[in-house]
Short mmCIF file of C-alpha atoms in Angstrom, two decimals:
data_model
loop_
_atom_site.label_atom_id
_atom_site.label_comp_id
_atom_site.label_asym_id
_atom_site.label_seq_id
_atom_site.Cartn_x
_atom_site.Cartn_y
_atom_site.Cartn_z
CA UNK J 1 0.00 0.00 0.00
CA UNK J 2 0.95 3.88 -0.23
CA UNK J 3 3.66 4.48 2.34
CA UNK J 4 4.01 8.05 3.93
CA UNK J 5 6.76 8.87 5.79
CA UNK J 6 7.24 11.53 8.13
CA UNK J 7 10.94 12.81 10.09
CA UNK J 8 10.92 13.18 12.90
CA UNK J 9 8.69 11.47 14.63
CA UNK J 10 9.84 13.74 17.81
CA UNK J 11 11.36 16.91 18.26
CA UNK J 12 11.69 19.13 21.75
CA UNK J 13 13.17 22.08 21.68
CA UNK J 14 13.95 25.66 23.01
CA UNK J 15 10.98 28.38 22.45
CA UNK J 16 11.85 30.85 19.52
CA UNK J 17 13.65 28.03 17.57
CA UNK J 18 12.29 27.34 14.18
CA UNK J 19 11.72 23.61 13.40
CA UNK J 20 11.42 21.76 10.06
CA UNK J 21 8.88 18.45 9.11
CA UNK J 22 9.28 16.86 5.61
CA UNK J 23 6.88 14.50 4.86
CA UNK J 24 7.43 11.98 2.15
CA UNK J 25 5.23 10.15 -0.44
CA UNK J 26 7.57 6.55 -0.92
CA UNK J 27 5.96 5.27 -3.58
CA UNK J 28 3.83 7.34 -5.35
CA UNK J 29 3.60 11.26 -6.79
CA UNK J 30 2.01 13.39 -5.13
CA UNK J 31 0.08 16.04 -6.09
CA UNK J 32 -1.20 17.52 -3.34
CA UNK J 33 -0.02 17.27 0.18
CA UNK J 34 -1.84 18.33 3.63
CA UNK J 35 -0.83 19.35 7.08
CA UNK J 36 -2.74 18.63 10.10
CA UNK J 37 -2.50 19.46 13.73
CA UNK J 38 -3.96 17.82 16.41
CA UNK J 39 -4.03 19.12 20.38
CA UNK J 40 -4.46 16.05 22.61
CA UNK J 41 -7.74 14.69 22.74
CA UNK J 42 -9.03 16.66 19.76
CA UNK J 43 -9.41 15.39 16.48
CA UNK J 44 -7.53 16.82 13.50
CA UNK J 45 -7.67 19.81 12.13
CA UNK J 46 -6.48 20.71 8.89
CA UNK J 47 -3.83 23.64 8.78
CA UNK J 48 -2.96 23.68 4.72
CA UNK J 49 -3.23 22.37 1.42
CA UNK J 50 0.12 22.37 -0.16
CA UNK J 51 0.19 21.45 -4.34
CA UNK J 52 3.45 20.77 -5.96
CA UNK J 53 5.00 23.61 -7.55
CA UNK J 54 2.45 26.38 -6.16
CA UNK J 55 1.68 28.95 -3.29
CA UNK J 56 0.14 26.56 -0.18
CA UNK J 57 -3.77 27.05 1.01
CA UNK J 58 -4.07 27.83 4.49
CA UNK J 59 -7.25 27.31 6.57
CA UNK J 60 -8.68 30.12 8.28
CA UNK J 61 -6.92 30.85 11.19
CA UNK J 62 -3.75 29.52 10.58
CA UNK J 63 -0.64 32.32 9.84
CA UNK J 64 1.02 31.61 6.94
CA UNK J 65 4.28 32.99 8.24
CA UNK J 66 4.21 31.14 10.96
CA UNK J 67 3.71 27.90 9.33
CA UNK J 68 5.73 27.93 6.37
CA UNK J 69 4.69 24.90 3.71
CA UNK J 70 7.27 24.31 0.85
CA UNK J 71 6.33 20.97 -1.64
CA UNK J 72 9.09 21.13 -4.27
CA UNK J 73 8.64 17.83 -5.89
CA UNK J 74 5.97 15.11 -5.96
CA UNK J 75 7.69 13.40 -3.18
CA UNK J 76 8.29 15.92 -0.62
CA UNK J 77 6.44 18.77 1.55
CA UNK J 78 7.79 20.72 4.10
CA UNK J 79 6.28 22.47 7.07
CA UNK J 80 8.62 25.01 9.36
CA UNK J 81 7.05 26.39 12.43
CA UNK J 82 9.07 29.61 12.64
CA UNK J 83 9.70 31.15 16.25
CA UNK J 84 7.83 27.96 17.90
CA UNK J 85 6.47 28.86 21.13
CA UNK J 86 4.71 26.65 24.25
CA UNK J 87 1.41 27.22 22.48
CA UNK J 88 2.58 25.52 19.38
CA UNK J 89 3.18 21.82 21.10
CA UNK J 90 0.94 20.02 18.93
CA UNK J 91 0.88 16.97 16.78
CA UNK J 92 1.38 17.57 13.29
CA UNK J 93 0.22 14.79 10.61
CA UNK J 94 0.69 15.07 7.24
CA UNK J 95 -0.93 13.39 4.34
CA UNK J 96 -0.52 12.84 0.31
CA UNK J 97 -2.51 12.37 -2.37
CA UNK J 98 -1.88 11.63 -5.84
CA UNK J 99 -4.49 14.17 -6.69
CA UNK J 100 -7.36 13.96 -8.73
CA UNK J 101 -6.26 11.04 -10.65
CA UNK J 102 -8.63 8.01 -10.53
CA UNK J 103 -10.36 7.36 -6.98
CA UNK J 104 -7.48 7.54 -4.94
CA UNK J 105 -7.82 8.14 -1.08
CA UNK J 106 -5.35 10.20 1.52
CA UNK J 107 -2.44 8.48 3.13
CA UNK J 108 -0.82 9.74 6.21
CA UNK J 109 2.31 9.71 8.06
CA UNK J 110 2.92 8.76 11.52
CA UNK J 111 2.78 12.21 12.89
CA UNK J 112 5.71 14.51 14.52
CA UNK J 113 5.27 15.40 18.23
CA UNK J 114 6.76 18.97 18.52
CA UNK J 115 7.42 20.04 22.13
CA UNK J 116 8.16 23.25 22.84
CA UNK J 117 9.97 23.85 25.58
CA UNK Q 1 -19.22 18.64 2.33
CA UNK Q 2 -21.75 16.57 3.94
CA UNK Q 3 -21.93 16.48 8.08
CA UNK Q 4 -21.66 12.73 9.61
CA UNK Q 5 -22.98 11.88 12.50
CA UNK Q 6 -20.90 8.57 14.32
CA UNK Q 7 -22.01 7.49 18.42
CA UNK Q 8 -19.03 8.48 20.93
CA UNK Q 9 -18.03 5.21 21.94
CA UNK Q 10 -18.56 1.52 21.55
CA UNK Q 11 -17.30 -1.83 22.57
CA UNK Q 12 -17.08 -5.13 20.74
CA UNK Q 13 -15.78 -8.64 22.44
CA UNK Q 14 -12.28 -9.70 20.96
CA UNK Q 15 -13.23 -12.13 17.77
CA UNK Q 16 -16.58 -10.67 17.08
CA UNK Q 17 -17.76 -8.56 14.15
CA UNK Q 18 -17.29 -5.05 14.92
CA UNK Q 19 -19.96 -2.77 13.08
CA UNK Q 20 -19.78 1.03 13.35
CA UNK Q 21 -22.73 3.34 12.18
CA UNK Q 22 -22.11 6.59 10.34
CA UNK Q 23 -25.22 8.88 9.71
CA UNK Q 24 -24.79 10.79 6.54
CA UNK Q 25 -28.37 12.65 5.67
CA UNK Q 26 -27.45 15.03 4.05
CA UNK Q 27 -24.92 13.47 1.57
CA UNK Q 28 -24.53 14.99 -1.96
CA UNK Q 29 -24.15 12.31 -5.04
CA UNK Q 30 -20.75 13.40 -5.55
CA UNK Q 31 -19.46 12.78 -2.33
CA UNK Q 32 -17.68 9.75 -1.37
CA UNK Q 33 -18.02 8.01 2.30
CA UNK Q 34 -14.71 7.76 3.66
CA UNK Q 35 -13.61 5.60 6.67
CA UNK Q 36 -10.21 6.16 8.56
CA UNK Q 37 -9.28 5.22 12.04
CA UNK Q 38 -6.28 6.11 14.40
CA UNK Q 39 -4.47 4.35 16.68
CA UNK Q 40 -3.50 6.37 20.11
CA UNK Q 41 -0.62 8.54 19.07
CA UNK Q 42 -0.20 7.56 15.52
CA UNK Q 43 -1.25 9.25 11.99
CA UNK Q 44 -4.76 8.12 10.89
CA UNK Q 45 -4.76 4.98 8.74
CA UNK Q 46 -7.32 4.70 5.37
CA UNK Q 47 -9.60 1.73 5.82
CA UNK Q 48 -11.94 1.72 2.86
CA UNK Q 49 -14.42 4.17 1.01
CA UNK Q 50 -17.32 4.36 -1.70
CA UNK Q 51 -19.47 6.02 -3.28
CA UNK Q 52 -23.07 3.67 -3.80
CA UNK Q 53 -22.31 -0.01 -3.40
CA UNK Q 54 -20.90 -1.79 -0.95
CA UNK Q 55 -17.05 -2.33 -1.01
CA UNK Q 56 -15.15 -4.72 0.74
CA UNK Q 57 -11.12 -5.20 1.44
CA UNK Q 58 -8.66 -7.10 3.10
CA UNK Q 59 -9.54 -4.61 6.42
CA UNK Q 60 -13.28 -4.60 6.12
CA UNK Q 61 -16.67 -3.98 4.52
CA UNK Q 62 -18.45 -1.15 4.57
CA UNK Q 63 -22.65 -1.12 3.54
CA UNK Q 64 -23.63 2.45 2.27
CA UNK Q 65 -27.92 2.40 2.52
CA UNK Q 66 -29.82 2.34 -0.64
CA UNK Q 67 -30.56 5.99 -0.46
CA UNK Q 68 -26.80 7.05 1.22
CA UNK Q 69 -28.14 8.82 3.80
CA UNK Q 70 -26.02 6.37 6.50
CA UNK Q 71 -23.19 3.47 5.86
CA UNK Q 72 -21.48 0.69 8.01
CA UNK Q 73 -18.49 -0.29 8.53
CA UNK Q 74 -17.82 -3.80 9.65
CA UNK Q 75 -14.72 -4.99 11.17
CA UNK Q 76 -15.07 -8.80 10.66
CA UNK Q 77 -13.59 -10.32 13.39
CA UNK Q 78 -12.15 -7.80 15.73
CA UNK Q 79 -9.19 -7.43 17.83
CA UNK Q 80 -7.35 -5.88 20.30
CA UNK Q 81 -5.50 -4.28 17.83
CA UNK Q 82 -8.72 -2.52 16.31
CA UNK Q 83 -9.28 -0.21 19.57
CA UNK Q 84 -8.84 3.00 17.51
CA UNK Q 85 -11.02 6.28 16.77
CA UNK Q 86 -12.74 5.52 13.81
CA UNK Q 87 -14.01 8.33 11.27
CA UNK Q 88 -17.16 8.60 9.01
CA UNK Q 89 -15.93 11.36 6.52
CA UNK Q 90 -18.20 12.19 3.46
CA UNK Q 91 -16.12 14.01 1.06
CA UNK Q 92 -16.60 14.94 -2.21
CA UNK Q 93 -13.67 13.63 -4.23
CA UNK Q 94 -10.37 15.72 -4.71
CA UNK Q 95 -11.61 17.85 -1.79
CA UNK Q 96 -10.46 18.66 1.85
CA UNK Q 97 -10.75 15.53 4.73
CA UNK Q 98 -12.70 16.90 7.67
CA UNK Q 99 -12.34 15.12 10.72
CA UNK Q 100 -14.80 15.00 13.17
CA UNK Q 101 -14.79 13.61 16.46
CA UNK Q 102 -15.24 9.99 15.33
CA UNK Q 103 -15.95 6.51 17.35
CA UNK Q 104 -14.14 5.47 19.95
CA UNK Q 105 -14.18 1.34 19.41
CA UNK Q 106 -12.84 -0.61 22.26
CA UNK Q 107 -12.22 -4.33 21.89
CA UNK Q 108 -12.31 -6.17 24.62
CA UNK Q 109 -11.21 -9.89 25.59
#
């Protein structure tokens, strides 16, 4: 089956450090990528919509500056929290599709826990 | 996209069939049910989805109602390692995943 794969799985560090995700589609393209943050025991909620090659779609609410969303190629997408703070401690998911190409569902990573410290 | 409706929690004895309710009323013809389901402190995993008839793979089956407006998913023979969150999604296809607050399934022994 379709294989995302996430790095790190963990990271703690010092507030006002900015941190870097990749996520990584292993065997497929694709498209379109997602981020997703989750607060503990809360479901997910989607922060972006990231399409290779263009400008990522944030949800409303979330600052683009903070969470910066790079997908250069098919196979990778990038999230940076910039300046992380306490508040941003979260769970962050990612997911890929290969986009609207037969009837293809989301696949997601194993998540990143990001403590902020 | 189309609200779901799923109950909070349920529980299902170890080897039995597991079957989770989704209420989808107000479900458009283009959108697809979706079914995902996440183990504590892990990314959510894609179990099955469809759009009118019933589908079925090596994870489980899933019954969508004659006129859509609620599906099933059945977990044939269940076990411990099925005690996730499940999620009823109804999405049309190409579009965002919205995640509500799913099922809780516990399987018990």
């Amino acid at each position: 089956g379709a294989v995302v794969s996430q790095h790190p799985s963990r990271v703690i560090c010092k507030s006002g450090t900015s941190v870097k995700i990749e996520c990584r589609s292993l065997d497929f393209q694709a498209t379109t990528m997602f981020w997703y943050r989750q607060f503990p025991k809360q479901s997910l909620m989607l922060m972006a919509t990231s399409n290779e090659g263009s400008k990522a779609t944030y949800e409303q609410g979330v600052e683009k500056d903070k969470f910066l969303i790079n997908h250069a190629s098919l196979t990778l997408s990038t999230l940076t929290v910039t300046s992380a703070h306490p508040e941003d401690s979260s769970f962050y998911i990612c997911s890929a599709s290969r986009g609207l190409i037969g009837n293809q569902p989301q696949h997601f990573g194993d998540g990143t826990r990001l403590s902020i410290l | 996209d189309a609200k779901t409706t799923q109950p909070t929690s349920m529980d299902c004895a170890e080897g039995r069939a597991a079957n989770l309710p989704c209420n989808h009323s107000t479900i458009s013809g283009n959108e697809y049910v979706y079914w995902y389901r996440q183990i504590h402190s892990q990314g959510p995993q894609y179990i099955i989805h469809g759009l009118k008839n019933n589908e079925t793979n090596e994870m489980a089956s899933l019954i969508i109602t004659e006129d859509r407006k609620s599906s099933t998913l059945i977990l044939p023979h269940a076990t411990l390692r099925d005690t996730a969150v499940y999620y009823c999604i109804a999405m049309e296809y190409g579009n965002k995943l919205v995640f509500g607050a799913g099922t809780i399934l516990r399987v018990k022994s």
